[in-house]
CSV table of N, CA and C in Angstrom, one decimal:
chain,number,residue,atom,x,y,z
G,1,MET,N,-12.9,-16.9,27.3
G,1,MET,CA,-12.8,-17.7,26.1
G,1,MET,C,-12.3,-16.8,24.9
G,2,THR,N,-12.9,-15.6,24.8
G,2,THR,CA,-12.5,-14.6,23.7
G,2,THR,C,-11.0,-14.2,23.9
G,3,LYS,N,-10.6,-14.0,25.2
G,3,LYS,CA,-9.2,-13.6,25.5
G,3,LYS,C,-8.3,-14.7,25.1
G,4,MET,N,-8.7,-16.0,25.3
G,4,MET,CA,-7.8,-17.1,25.0
G,4,MET,C,-7.7,-17.2,23.4
G,5,LEU,N,-8.8,-17.1,22.7
G,5,LEU,CA,-8.7,-17.1,21.2
G,5,LEU,C,-7.9,-16.0,20.7
G,6,ARG,N,-8.0,-14.8,21.2
G,6,ARG,CA,-7.2,-13.7,20.8
G,6,ARG,C,-5.7,-14.0,21.0
G,7,SER,N,-5.4,-14.6,22.2
G,7,SER,CA,-4.0,-14.9,22.5
G,7,SER,C,-3.5,-16.0,21.5
G,8,LEU,N,-4.3,-17.0,21.2
G,8,LEU,CA,-3.9,-18.0,20.2
G,8,LEU,C,-3.7,-17.4,18.9
G,9,PHE,N,-4.6,-16.5,18.4
G,9,PHE,CA,-4.4,-15.8,17.1
G,9,PHE,C,-3.1,-15.0,17.1
G,10,THR,N,-2.9,-14.3,18.2
G,10,THR,CA,-1.6,-13.5,18.2
G,10,THR,C,-0.4,-14.4,18.2
G,11,ALA,N,-0.4,-15.5,18.9
G,11,ALA,CA,0.7,-16.4,18.8
G,11,ALA,C,0.9,-17.0,17.5
G,12,ALA,N,-0.2,-17.4,16.8
G,12,ALA,CA,-0.1,-17.9,15.5
G,12,ALA,C,0.4,-16.9,14.5
G,13,LEU,N,0.0,-15.7,14.6
G,13,LEU,CA,0.5,-14.6,13.8
G,13,LEU,C,2.0,-14.4,14.0
G,14,ALA,N,2.4,-14.4,15.2
G,14,ALA,CA,3.8,-14.2,15.6
G,14,ALA,C,4.7,-15.3,15.0
G,15,VAL,N,4.3,-16.5,15.0
G,15,VAL,CA,5.2,-17.6,14.5
G,15,VAL,C,5.0,-17.8,13.0
G,16,GLY,N,4.1,-17.0,12.4
G,16,GLY,CA,4.0,-17.0,10.9
G,16,GLY,C,3.0,-18.1,10.3
G,17,LEU,N,2.1,-18.5,11.2
G,17,LEU,CA,1.1,-19.5,10.6
G,17,LEU,C,0.1,-18.9,9.7
G,18,PHE,N,-0.1,-17.5,9.8
G,18,PHE,CA,-1.0,-16.8,8.9
G,18,PHE,C,-0.2,-15.9,8.0
G,19,PRO,N,-0.6,-15.7,6.8
G,19,PRO,CA,0.1,-14.8,5.9
G,19,PRO,C,0.1,-13.4,6.5
G,20,TYR,N,1.3,-12.7,6.5
G,20,TYR,CA,1.5,-11.4,7.1
G,20,TYR,C,0.4,-10.4,6.8
G,21,GLY,N,0.2,-10.1,5.5
G,21,GLY,CA,-0.8,-9.1,5.1
G,21,GLY,C,-2.2,-9.5,5.5
G,22,THR,N,-2.6,-10.7,5.2
G,22,THR,CA,-4.0,-11.1,5.4
G,22,THR,C,-4.4,-11.1,6.8
G,23,ALA,N,-3.6,-11.6,7.7
G,23,ALA,CA,-4.0,-11.7,9.1
G,23,ALA,C,-4.1,-10.3,9.7
G,24,PHE,N,-3.2,-9.4,9.4
G,24,PHE,CA,-3.3,-8.1,10.0
G,24,PHE,C,-4.5,-7.3,9.4
G,25,ALA,N,-4.7,-7.5,8.1
G,25,ALA,CA,-5.9,-6.8,7.5
G,25,ALA,C,-7.2,-7.2,8.1
G,26,GLN,N,-7.3,-8.5,8.4
G,26,GLN,CA,-8.6,-9.0,9.0
G,26,GLN,C,-8.7,-8.4,10.4
G,27,SER,N,-7.7,-8.2,11.1
G,27,SER,CA,-7.8,-7.7,12.4
G,27,SER,C,-8.0,-6.2,12.4
G,28,ALA,N,-7.7,-5.5,11.2
G,28,ALA,CA,-7.9,-4.1,11.1
G,28,ALA,C,-9.4,-3.8,10.6
G,29,GLY,N,-10.2,-4.9,10.5
G,29,GLY,CA,-11.6,-4.7,10.1
G,29,GLY,C,-11.8,-4.7,8.6
G,30,CYS,N,-10.9,-5.1,7.8
G,30,CYS,CA,-11.0,-5.2,6.3
G,30,CYS,C,-11.5,-6.6,5.9
G,31,SER,N,-12.3,-6.6,4.9
G,31,SER,CA,-12.6,-7.9,4.3
G,31,SER,C,-11.6,-8.3,3.3
G,32,VAL,N,-11.2,-9.6,3.2
G,32,VAL,CA,-10.1,-10.0,2.3
G,32,VAL,C,-10.7,-11.0,1.4
G,33,SER,N,-10.4,-10.9,0.1
G,33,SER,CA,-10.7,-11.9,-0.9
G,33,SER,C,-9.5,-12.1,-1.8
G,34,ARG,N,-9.5,-13.1,-2.6
G,34,ARG,CA,-8.4,-13.4,-3.5
G,34,ARG,C,-9.0,-13.6,-4.9
G,35,ASP,N,-8.3,-13.0,-5.9
G,35,ASP,CA,-8.8,-13.2,-7.3
G,35,ASP,C,-8.1,-14.5,-7.9
G,36,ALA,N,-8.3,-14.7,-9.1
G,36,ALA,CA,-7.8,-15.9,-9.8
G,36,ALA,C,-6.3,-16.0,-9.8
G,37,SER,N,-5.6,-14.8,-9.8
G,37,SER,CA,-4.2,-14.8,-9.8
G,37,SER,C,-3.6,-14.7,-8.4
G,38,SER,N,-4.3,-15.1,-7.4
G,38,SER,CA,-3.9,-15.0,-6.0
G,38,SER,C,-3.5,-13.7,-5.4
G,39,ARG,N,-4.0,-12.6,-6.1
G,39,ARG,CA,-3.9,-11.3,-5.5
G,39,ARG,C,-4.9,-11.1,-4.4
G,40,GLN,N,-4.4,-10.4,-3.3
G,40,GLN,CA,-5.4,-10.1,-2.2
G,40,GLN,C,-6.1,-8.8,-2.5
G,41,VAL,N,-7.4,-8.8,-2.3
G,41,VAL,CA,-8.1,-7.6,-2.5
G,41,VAL,C,-8.7,-7.3,-1.1
G,42,LEU,N,-8.3,-6.2,-0.5
G,42,LEU,CA,-8.8,-5.8,0.8
G,42,LEU,C,-9.7,-4.6,0.7
G,43,THR,N,-10.9,-4.8,1.2
G,43,THR,CA,-11.9,-3.7,1.2
G,43,THR,C,-12.1,-3.3,2.6
G,44,CYS,N,-11.7,-2.1,2.9
G,44,CYS,CA,-11.7,-1.6,4.3
G,44,CYS,C,-12.7,-0.5,4.6
G,45,PRO,N,-13.0,-0.3,5.8
G,45,PRO,CA,-13.9,0.8,6.2
G,45,PRO,C,-13.3,2.1,5.8
G,46,GLY,N,-14.2,3.1,5.6
G,46,GLY,CA,-13.7,4.4,5.2
G,46,GLY,C,-13.3,4.6,3.8
G,47,GLY,N,-13.7,3.7,2.9
G,47,GLY,CA,-13.4,3.9,1.5
G,47,GLY,C,-12.0,3.6,1.1
G,48,VAL,N,-11.3,2.7,1.7
G,48,VAL,CA,-10.0,2.3,1.4
G,48,VAL,C,-10.0,0.9,0.8
G,49,LYS,N,-9.4,0.7,-0.4
G,49,LYS,CA,-9.4,-0.6,-1.1
G,49,LYS,C,-7.9,-0.8,-1.5
G,50,VAL,N,-7.4,-1.9,-1.2
G,50,VAL,CA,-6.0,-2.3,-1.5
G,50,VAL,C,-6.0,-3.6,-2.3
G,51,THR,N,-5.3,-3.6,-3.4
G,51,THR,CA,-5.1,-4.8,-4.2
G,51,THR,C,-3.6,-5.1,-4.1
G,52,ALA,N,-3.2,-6.2,-3.5
G,52,ALA,CA,-1.8,-6.6,-3.3
G,52,ALA,C,-1.4,-7.7,-4.3
G,53,GLU,N,-0.3,-7.5,-4.9
G,53,GLU,CA,0.2,-8.6,-5.8
G,53,GLU,C,0.4,-9.9,-5.0
G,54,ALA,N,0.3,-11.0,-5.6
G,54,ALA,CA,0.5,-12.3,-4.9
G,54,ALA,C,1.9,-12.3,-4.3
G,55,GLY,N,2.0,-12.6,-3.1
G,55,GLY,CA,3.3,-12.6,-2.4
G,55,GLY,C,3.8,-11.3,-1.8
G,56,ALA,N,3.0,-10.3,-2.0
G,56,ALA,CA,3.4,-9.0,-1.4
G,56,ALA,C,3.5,-9.0,0.1
G,57,SER,N,4.5,-8.4,0.6
G,57,SER,CA,4.7,-8.3,2.1
G,57,SER,C,4.3,-6.9,2.5
G,58,PHE,N,3.2,-6.8,3.3
G,58,PHE,CA,2.7,-5.5,3.7
G,58,PHE,C,2.0,-5.6,5.0
G,59,ARG,N,1.7,-4.4,5.6
G,59,ARG,CA,0.9,-4.3,6.8
G,59,ARG,C,0.1,-3.1,6.8
G,60,LEU,N,-1.2,-3.2,7.1
G,60,LEU,CA,-2.1,-2.0,7.2
G,60,LEU,C,-2.1,-1.5,8.6
G,61,SER,N,-2.2,-0.2,8.8
G,61,SER,CA,-2.3,0.3,10.2
G,61,SER,C,-3.4,1.4,10.3
G,62,ASP,N,-4.1,1.4,11.4
G,62,ASP,CA,-5.1,2.5,11.7
G,62,ASP,C,-4.5,3.3,12.9
G,63,ARG,N,-3.6,4.2,12.5
G,63,ARG,CA,-2.8,4.9,13.6
G,63,ARG,C,-3.7,5.8,14.4
G,64,ASN,N,-4.7,6.4,13.8
G,64,ASN,CA,-5.6,7.3,14.6
G,64,ASN,C,-6.8,6.6,15.2
G,65,ARG,N,-6.8,5.3,15.0
G,65,ARG,CA,-7.9,4.4,15.6
G,65,ARG,C,-9.3,4.9,15.4
G,66,ASP,N,-9.6,5.3,14.1
G,66,ASP,CA,-10.9,5.7,13.8
G,66,ASP,C,-11.7,4.5,13.1
G,67,GLY,N,-11.1,3.4,13.0
G,67,GLY,CA,-11.8,2.2,12.4
G,67,GLY,C,-11.4,2.0,10.9
G,68,SER,N,-10.7,2.9,10.3
G,68,SER,CA,-10.3,2.9,8.9
G,68,SER,C,-8.8,3.0,8.8
G,69,PRO,N,-8.1,2.1,8.0
G,69,PRO,CA,-6.7,2.1,7.9
G,69,PRO,C,-6.2,3.5,7.3
G,70,ASP,N,-5.1,4.0,7.7
G,70,ASP,CA,-4.6,5.2,7.2
G,70,ASP,C,-3.1,5.1,6.8
G,71,SER,N,-2.6,3.9,6.9
G,71,SER,CA,-1.2,3.7,6.5
G,71,SER,C,-1.0,2.2,6.1
G,72,LEU,N,-0.1,2.1,5.1
G,72,LEU,CA,0.3,0.7,4.7
G,72,LEU,C,1.8,0.7,4.6
G,73,SER,N,2.4,-0.3,5.3
G,73,SER,CA,3.9,-0.5,5.2
G,73,SER,C,4.1,-1.6,4.2
G,74,LEU,N,4.9,-1.3,3.1
G,74,LEU,CA,5.1,-2.3,2.1
G,74,LEU,C,6.6,-2.6,2.1
G,75,ARG,N,6.9,-3.9,2.2
G,75,ARG,CA,8.2,-4.4,2.2
G,75,ARG,C,8.7,-4.9,0.8
G,76,SER,N,7.8,-5.6,0.1
G,76,SER,CA,8.2,-6.1,-1.2
G,76,SER,C,7.0,-6.3,-2.1
G,77,LYS,N,7.2,-6.3,-3.4
G,77,LYS,CA,6.2,-6.5,-4.4
G,77,LYS,C,5.4,-5.2,-4.5
G,78,ALA,N,4.2,-5.3,-5.1
G,78,ALA,CA,3.4,-4.2,-5.5
G,78,ALA,C,2.0,-4.2,-4.9
G,79,VAL,N,1.4,-3.0,-4.6
G,79,VAL,CA,0.1,-2.8,-4.2
G,79,VAL,C,-0.6,-1.6,-5.0
G,80,LEU,N,-1.9,-1.7,-5.2
G,80,LEU,CA,-2.6,-0.6,-5.8
G,80,LEU,C,-3.6,-0.2,-4.7
G,81,VAL,N,-3.5,1.1,-4.4
G,81,VAL,CA,-4.3,1.7,-3.3
G,81,VAL,C,-5.3,2.6,-3.9
G,82,ASP,N,-6.6,2.5,-3.5
G,82,ASP,CA,-7.7,3.3,-4.0
G,82,ASP,C,-8.3,3.9,-2.7
G,83,VAL,N,-8.2,5.2,-2.5
G,83,VAL,CA,-8.8,5.9,-1.4
G,83,VAL,C,-9.9,6.8,-1.9
G,84,ASP,N,-11.1,6.6,-1.4
G,84,ASP,CA,-12.3,7.4,-1.8
G,84,ASP,C,-12.3,8.5,-0.8
G,85,SER,N,-12.0,9.7,-1.2
G,85,SER,CA,-11.9,10.9,-0.3
G,85,SER,C,-13.3,11.3,0.2
G,86,SER,N,-14.3,10.9,-0.4
G,86,SER,CA,-15.7,11.3,0.1
G,86,SER,C,-16.0,10.4,1.3
G,87,GLN,N,-15.3,9.3,1.5
G,87,GLN,CA,-15.6,8.4,2.6
G,87,GLN,C,-14.5,8.4,3.6
G,88,HIS,N,-13.3,8.7,3.2
G,88,HIS,CA,-12.1,8.6,4.1
G,88,HIS,C,-11.7,10.0,4.6
G,89,ALA,N,-11.7,10.1,5.9
G,89,ALA,CA,-11.3,11.3,6.6
G,89,ALA,C,-9.8,11.3,6.8
G,90,GLY,N,-9.1,12.4,6.5
G,90,GLY,CA,-7.7,12.4,6.6
G,90,GLY,C,-6.9,11.8,5.5
G,91,GLY,N,-5.6,11.7,5.6
G,91,GLY,CA,-4.8,11.2,4.5
G,91,GLY,C,-4.5,9.7,4.6
G,92,PHE,N,-3.8,9.2,3.7
G,92,PHE,CA,-3.4,7.8,3.6
G,92,PHE,C,-2.0,7.8,3.1
G,93,GLN,N,-1.1,7.0,3.6
G,93,GLN,CA,0.3,6.9,3.1
G,93,GLN,C,0.7,5.5,3.0
G,94,VAL,N,1.6,5.3,2.0
G,94,VAL,CA,2.3,4.0,1.9
G,94,VAL,C,3.8,4.3,2.2
G,95,VAL,N,4.3,3.5,3.1
G,95,VAL,CA,5.7,3.6,3.6
G,95,VAL,C,6.5,2.4,3.1
G,96,THR,N,7.6,2.7,2.4
G,96,THR,CA,8.5,1.6,2.0
G,96,THR,C,9.9,1.9,2.6
G,97,PRO,N,10.8,1.0,2.4
G,97,PRO,CA,12.1,1.2,2.9
G,97,PRO,C,12.8,2.5,2.3
G,98,GLN,N,12.4,2.9,1.1
G,98,GLN,CA,13.0,4.0,0.4
G,98,GLN,C,12.1,5.3,0.4
G,99,ALA,N,10.8,5.2,0.5
G,99,ALA,CA,9.9,6.3,0.2
G,99,ALA,C,8.7,6.3,1.1
G,100,ILE,N,8.0,7.5,1.1
G,100,ILE,CA,6.7,7.7,1.7
G,100,ILE,C,5.9,8.3,0.6
G,101,ALA,N,4.7,7.7,0.3
G,101,ALA,CA,3.8,8.3,-0.7
G,101,ALA,C,2.5,8.5,0.0
G,102,ALA,N,2.1,9.8,0.0
G,102,ALA,CA,0.9,10.2,0.8
G,102,ALA,C,-0.1,10.9,-0.1
G,103,VAL,N,-1.4,10.7,0.2
G,103,VAL,CA,-2.5,11.3,-0.5
G,103,VAL,C,-3.7,11.6,0.4
G,104,ARG,N,-4.7,12.3,-0.2
G,104,ARG,CA,-6.0,12.5,0.5
G,104,ARG,C,-7.0,11.6,-0.2
G,105,GLY,N,-7.1,11.5,-1.5
G,105,GLY,CA,-8.1,10.6,-2.1
G,105,GLY,C,-7.6,10.4,-3.6
G,106,THR,N,-7.3,9.2,-3.9
G,106,THR,CA,-6.8,8.9,-5.2
G,106,THR,C,-6.6,7.4,-5.4
G,107,GLN,N,-6.0,7.1,-6.6
G,107,GLN,CA,-5.6,5.7,-6.8
G,107,GLN,C,-4.2,5.7,-7.4
G,108,TRP,N,-3.3,4.9,-6.7
G,108,TRP,CA,-1.9,4.8,-7.2
G,108,TRP,C,-1.3,3.5,-6.8
G,109,ALA,N,-0.3,3.2,-7.6
G,109,ALA,CA,0.4,1.9,-7.4
G,109,ALA,C,1.8,2.2,-6.8
G,110,VAL,N,2.3,1.3,-6.0
G,110,VAL,CA,3.6,1.3,-5.4
G,110,VAL,C,4.2,0.0,-5.5
G,111,ASP,N,5.5,-0.1,-6.0
G,111,ASP,CA,6.2,-1.3,-6.2
G,111,ASP,C,7.5,-1.2,-5.5
G,112,VAL,N,7.9,-2.2,-4.7
G,112,VAL,CA,9.2,-2.3,-4.0
G,112,VAL,C,9.9,-3.5,-4.6
G,113,ALA,N,11.1,-3.3,-5.2
G,113,ALA,CA,11.9,-4.3,-5.7
G,113,ALA,C,13.3,-3.9,-5.9
G,114,SER,N,14.3,-4.7,-5.6
G,114,SER,CA,15.7,-4.5,-5.8
G,114,SER,C,16.2,-3.2,-5.3
G,115,GLY,N,15.8,-2.9,-4.0
G,115,GLY,CA,16.3,-1.7,-3.4
G,115,GLY,C,15.8,-0.4,-3.9
G,116,LYS,N,14.6,-0.4,-4.6
G,116,LYS,CA,14.0,0.7,-5.2
G,116,LYS,C,12.5,0.7,-5.0
G,117,THR,N,11.9,1.9,-4.8
G,117,THR,CA,10.5,2.0,-4.8
G,117,THR,C,10.0,2.8,-6.0
G,118,SER,N,9.0,2.3,-6.7
G,118,SER,CA,8.4,3.0,-7.8
G,118,SER,C,7.0,3.3,-7.5
G,119,VAL,N,6.6,4.6,-7.8
G,119,VAL,CA,5.2,5.0,-7.6
G,119,VAL,C,4.6,5.5,-8.9
G,120,LEU,N,3.4,5.1,-9.2
G,120,LEU,CA,2.7,5.5,-10.4
G,120,LEU,C,1.3,6.0,-9.9
G,121,VAL,N,0.9,7.2,-10.4
G,121,VAL,CA,-0.4,7.7,-10.1
G,121,VAL,C,-1.4,7.4,-11.2
G,122,VAL,N,-2.5,6.8,-10.8
G,122,VAL,CA,-3.6,6.5,-11.8
G,122,VAL,C,-4.6,7.6,-11.8
G,123,ARG,N,-5.0,8.1,-10.6
G,123,ARG,CA,-6.0,9.1,-10.5
G,123,ARG,C,-5.6,10.0,-9.3
G,124,GLY,N,-5.8,11.3,-9.4
G,124,GLY,CA,-5.6,12.2,-8.3
G,124,GLY,C,-4.1,12.7,-8.3
G,125,SER,N,-3.6,13.0,-7.1
G,125,SER,CA,-2.2,13.4,-7.0
G,125,SER,C,-1.6,12.7,-5.7
G,126,VAL,N,-0.3,12.5,-5.8
G,126,VAL,CA,0.4,11.9,-4.7
G,126,VAL,C,1.7,12.6,-4.4
G,127,ALA,N,2.0,12.9,-3.2
G,127,ALA,CA,3.3,13.5,-2.8
G,127,ALA,C,4.2,12.3,-2.4
G,128,VAL,N,5.4,12.3,-2.9
G,128,VAL,CA,6.4,11.2,-2.7
G,128,VAL,C,7.6,11.9,-2.2
G,129,ARG,N,8.2,11.3,-1.1
G,129,ARG,CA,9.5,11.8,-0.6
G,129,ARG,C,10.2,10.6,0.0
G,130,ARG,N,11.5,10.8,0.2
G,130,ARG,CA,12.3,9.9,1.0
G,130,ARG,C,12.0,10.2,2.5
G,131,PRO,N,12.3,9.2,3.4
G,131,PRO,CA,12.1,9.5,4.8
G,131,PRO,C,12.6,10.8,5.3
G,132,ALA,N,13.7,11.3,4.7
G,132,ALA,CA,14.3,12.6,5.0
G,132,ALA,C,14.5,13.3,3.7
G,133,GLY,N,13.6,14.2,3.3
G,133,GLY,CA,13.8,14.9,2.0
G,133,GLY,C,12.6,15.6,1.6
G,134,ALA,N,12.7,16.4,0.6
G,134,ALA,CA,11.6,17.2,0.1
G,134,ALA,C,10.7,16.4,-0.8
G,135,PRO,N,9.4,16.6,-0.8
G,135,PRO,CA,8.5,15.8,-1.6
G,135,PRO,C,8.5,16.3,-3.1
G,136,VAL,N,8.0,15.4,-4.0
G,136,VAL,CA,7.6,15.8,-5.3
G,136,VAL,C,6.2,15.4,-5.4
G,137,VAL,N,5.4,16.0,-6.3
G,137,VAL,CA,4.0,15.7,-6.4
G,137,VAL,C,3.7,15.1,-7.8
G,138,LEU,N,3.1,14.0,-7.8
G,138,LEU,CA,2.8,13.3,-9.1
G,138,LEU,C,1.3,13.5,-9.4
G,139,SER,N,1.1,13.6,-10.7
G,139,SER,CA,-0.3,13.7,-11.3
G,139,SER,C,-0.5,12.4,-12.1
G,140,PRO,N,-1.8,12.2,-12.6
G,140,PRO,CA,-2.1,10.9,-13.3
G,140,PRO,C,-1.1,10.7,-14.5
G,141,GLY,N,-0.6,9.4,-14.5
G,141,GLY,CA,0.3,9.0,-15.6
G,141,GLY,C,1.7,9.3,-15.3
G,142,GLU,N,2.0,10.0,-14.2
G,142,GLU,CA,3.4,10.3,-13.8
G,142,GLU,C,3.8,9.3,-12.7
G,143,GLY,N,5.2,9.1,-12.7
G,143,GLY,CA,5.8,8.2,-11.7
G,143,GLY,C,7.1,8.7,-11.3
G,144,VAL,N,7.6,8.1,-10.3
G,144,VAL,CA,9.0,8.4,-9.8
G,144,VAL,C,9.6,7.1,-9.2
G,145,ASP,N,10.9,7.0,-9.4
G,145,ASP,CA,11.7,5.9,-8.9
G,145,ASP,C,12.5,6.4,-7.7
G,146,VAL,N,12.4,5.8,-6.6
G,146,VAL,CA,13.1,6.3,-5.4
G,146,VAL,C,14.1,5.2,-4.9
G,147,SER,N,15.4,5.5,-4.9
G,147,SER,CA,16.4,4.6,-4.4
G,147,SER,C,16.9,5.2,-3.1
G,148,GLY,N,17.8,4.5,-2.5
G,148,GLY,CA,18.3,4.9,-1.1
G,148,GLY,C,19.2,6.1,-1.1
G,149,GLY,N,19.5,6.7,-2.3
G,149,GLY,CA,20.5,7.8,-2.3
G,149,GLY,C,19.9,9.1,-1.8
G,150,THR,N,20.5,10.2,-2.1
G,150,THR,CA,20.1,11.5,-1.7
G,150,THR,C,19.8,12.4,-2.9
G,151,GLU,N,20.0,11.9,-4.1
G,151,GLU,CA,19.8,12.8,-5.3
G,151,GLU,C,18.4,13.2,-5.4
G,152,PRO,N,18.1,14.3,-6.0
G,152,PRO,CA,16.7,14.8,-6.2
G,152,PRO,C,15.8,13.8,-6.9
G,153,LEU,N,14.6,13.7,-6.5
G,153,LEU,CA,13.6,12.8,-7.1
G,153,LEU,C,13.2,13.5,-8.4
G,154,VAL,N,13.1,12.6,-9.5
G,154,VAL,CA,12.7,13.1,-10.8
G,154,VAL,C,11.4,12.5,-11.2
G,155,VAL,N,10.4,13.4,-11.4
G,155,VAL,CA,9.1,13.0,-11.8
G,155,VAL,C,9.1,12.8,-13.4
G,156,ARG,N,8.6,11.7,-13.8
G,156,ARG,CA,8.5,11.4,-15.3
G,156,ARG,C,7.1,10.9,-15.6
G,157,ARG,N,6.7,11.2,-16.8
G,157,ARG,CA,5.5,10.6,-17.4
G,157,ARG,C,6.0,9.2,-17.8
G,158,TRP,N,5.3,8.2,-17.2
G,158,TRP,CA,5.7,6.8,-17.5
G,158,TRP,C,5.3,6.4,-18.9
G,159,PRO,N,6.1,5.7,-19.7
G,159,PRO,CA,5.7,5.1,-20.9
G,159,PRO,C,4.5,4.2,-20.7
G,160,ALA,N,3.6,4.2,-21.7
G,160,ALA,CA,2.4,3.3,-21.5
G,160,ALA,C,2.7,1.9,-21.2
G,161,THR,N,3.8,1.4,-21.8
G,161,THR,CA,4.1,-0.1,-21.6
G,161,THR,C,4.5,-0.3,-20.2
G,162,ARG,N,5.3,0.6,-19.6
G,162,ARG,CA,5.7,0.4,-18.2
G,162,ARG,C,4.5,0.5,-17.3
G,163,ALA,N,3.7,1.5,-17.5
G,163,ALA,CA,2.5,1.7,-16.6
G,163,ALA,C,1.6,0.4,-16.7
G,164,ALA,N,1.3,0.0,-18.0
G,164,ALA,CA,0.5,-1.2,-18.2
G,164,ALA,C,1.0,-2.4,-17.6
G,165,ALA,N,2.3,-2.6,-17.6
G,165,ALA,CA,3.0,-3.8,-17.0
G,165,ALA,C,2.7,-3.8,-15.5
G,166,LEU,N,2.9,-2.7,-14.8
G,166,LEU,CA,2.7,-2.7,-13.4
G,166,LEU,C,1.3,-2.9,-13.0
G,167,LEU,N,0.4,-2.2,-13.7
G,167,LEU,CA,-1.0,-2.3,-13.4
G,167,LEU,C,-1.6,-3.7,-13.8
G,168,ALA,N,-1.0,-4.4,-14.8
G,168,ALA,CA,-1.4,-5.7,-15.1
G,168,ALA,C,-1.1,-6.7,-13.9
G,169,ARG,N,0.0,-6.5,-13.3
G,169,ARG,CA,0.4,-7.3,-12.1
G,169,ARG,C,-0.6,-7.1,-11.0
G,170,LEU,N,-1.4,-6.0,-11.0
G,170,LEU,CA,-2.3,-5.7,-10.0
G,170,LEU,C,-3.8,-5.9,-10.5
G,171,GLY,N,-3.9,-6.6,-11.6
G,171,GLY,CA,-5.3,-6.9,-12.1
G,171,GLY,C,-6.0,-5.8,-12.8
G,172,GLN,N,-5.3,-4.8,-13.2
G,172,GLN,CA,-5.9,-3.6,-13.9
G,172,GLN,C,-5.7,-3.7,-15.4
């Protein structure tokens, strides 16, 4: 019976009957809730919390199979990731079409739109790089915009209005 239910769930997921991020997050052991603005809030084992903008396309992965997600693939829109390093062993990364942002324990936002990935650090530090390229390290209040090119990544202190606009989309 359990095998049959699992097969039905997998088939429903494959044909798109369940929202992409929600269905995968539940199977990864995360609890999922929605706030008043339809943002998904995923609370996961190992001190990982993800707030996804309404309509965000993403997938969580537990690559080392320790019961806690360690990677998030983001295709569109924005997420806020909060990793508690006192509970989470190892690193965590967000992979987008243009960039990879990786940390050990921090809070940061990643936004994918119009062929560009933007990363903003709220707390801690984050290394950001293109899939092939040297990383830059961001500190709180700093951000970087990553396009598909090969030019060097430029770290900038984000204006308060830009940071506030992104964080407001994520309920902060």
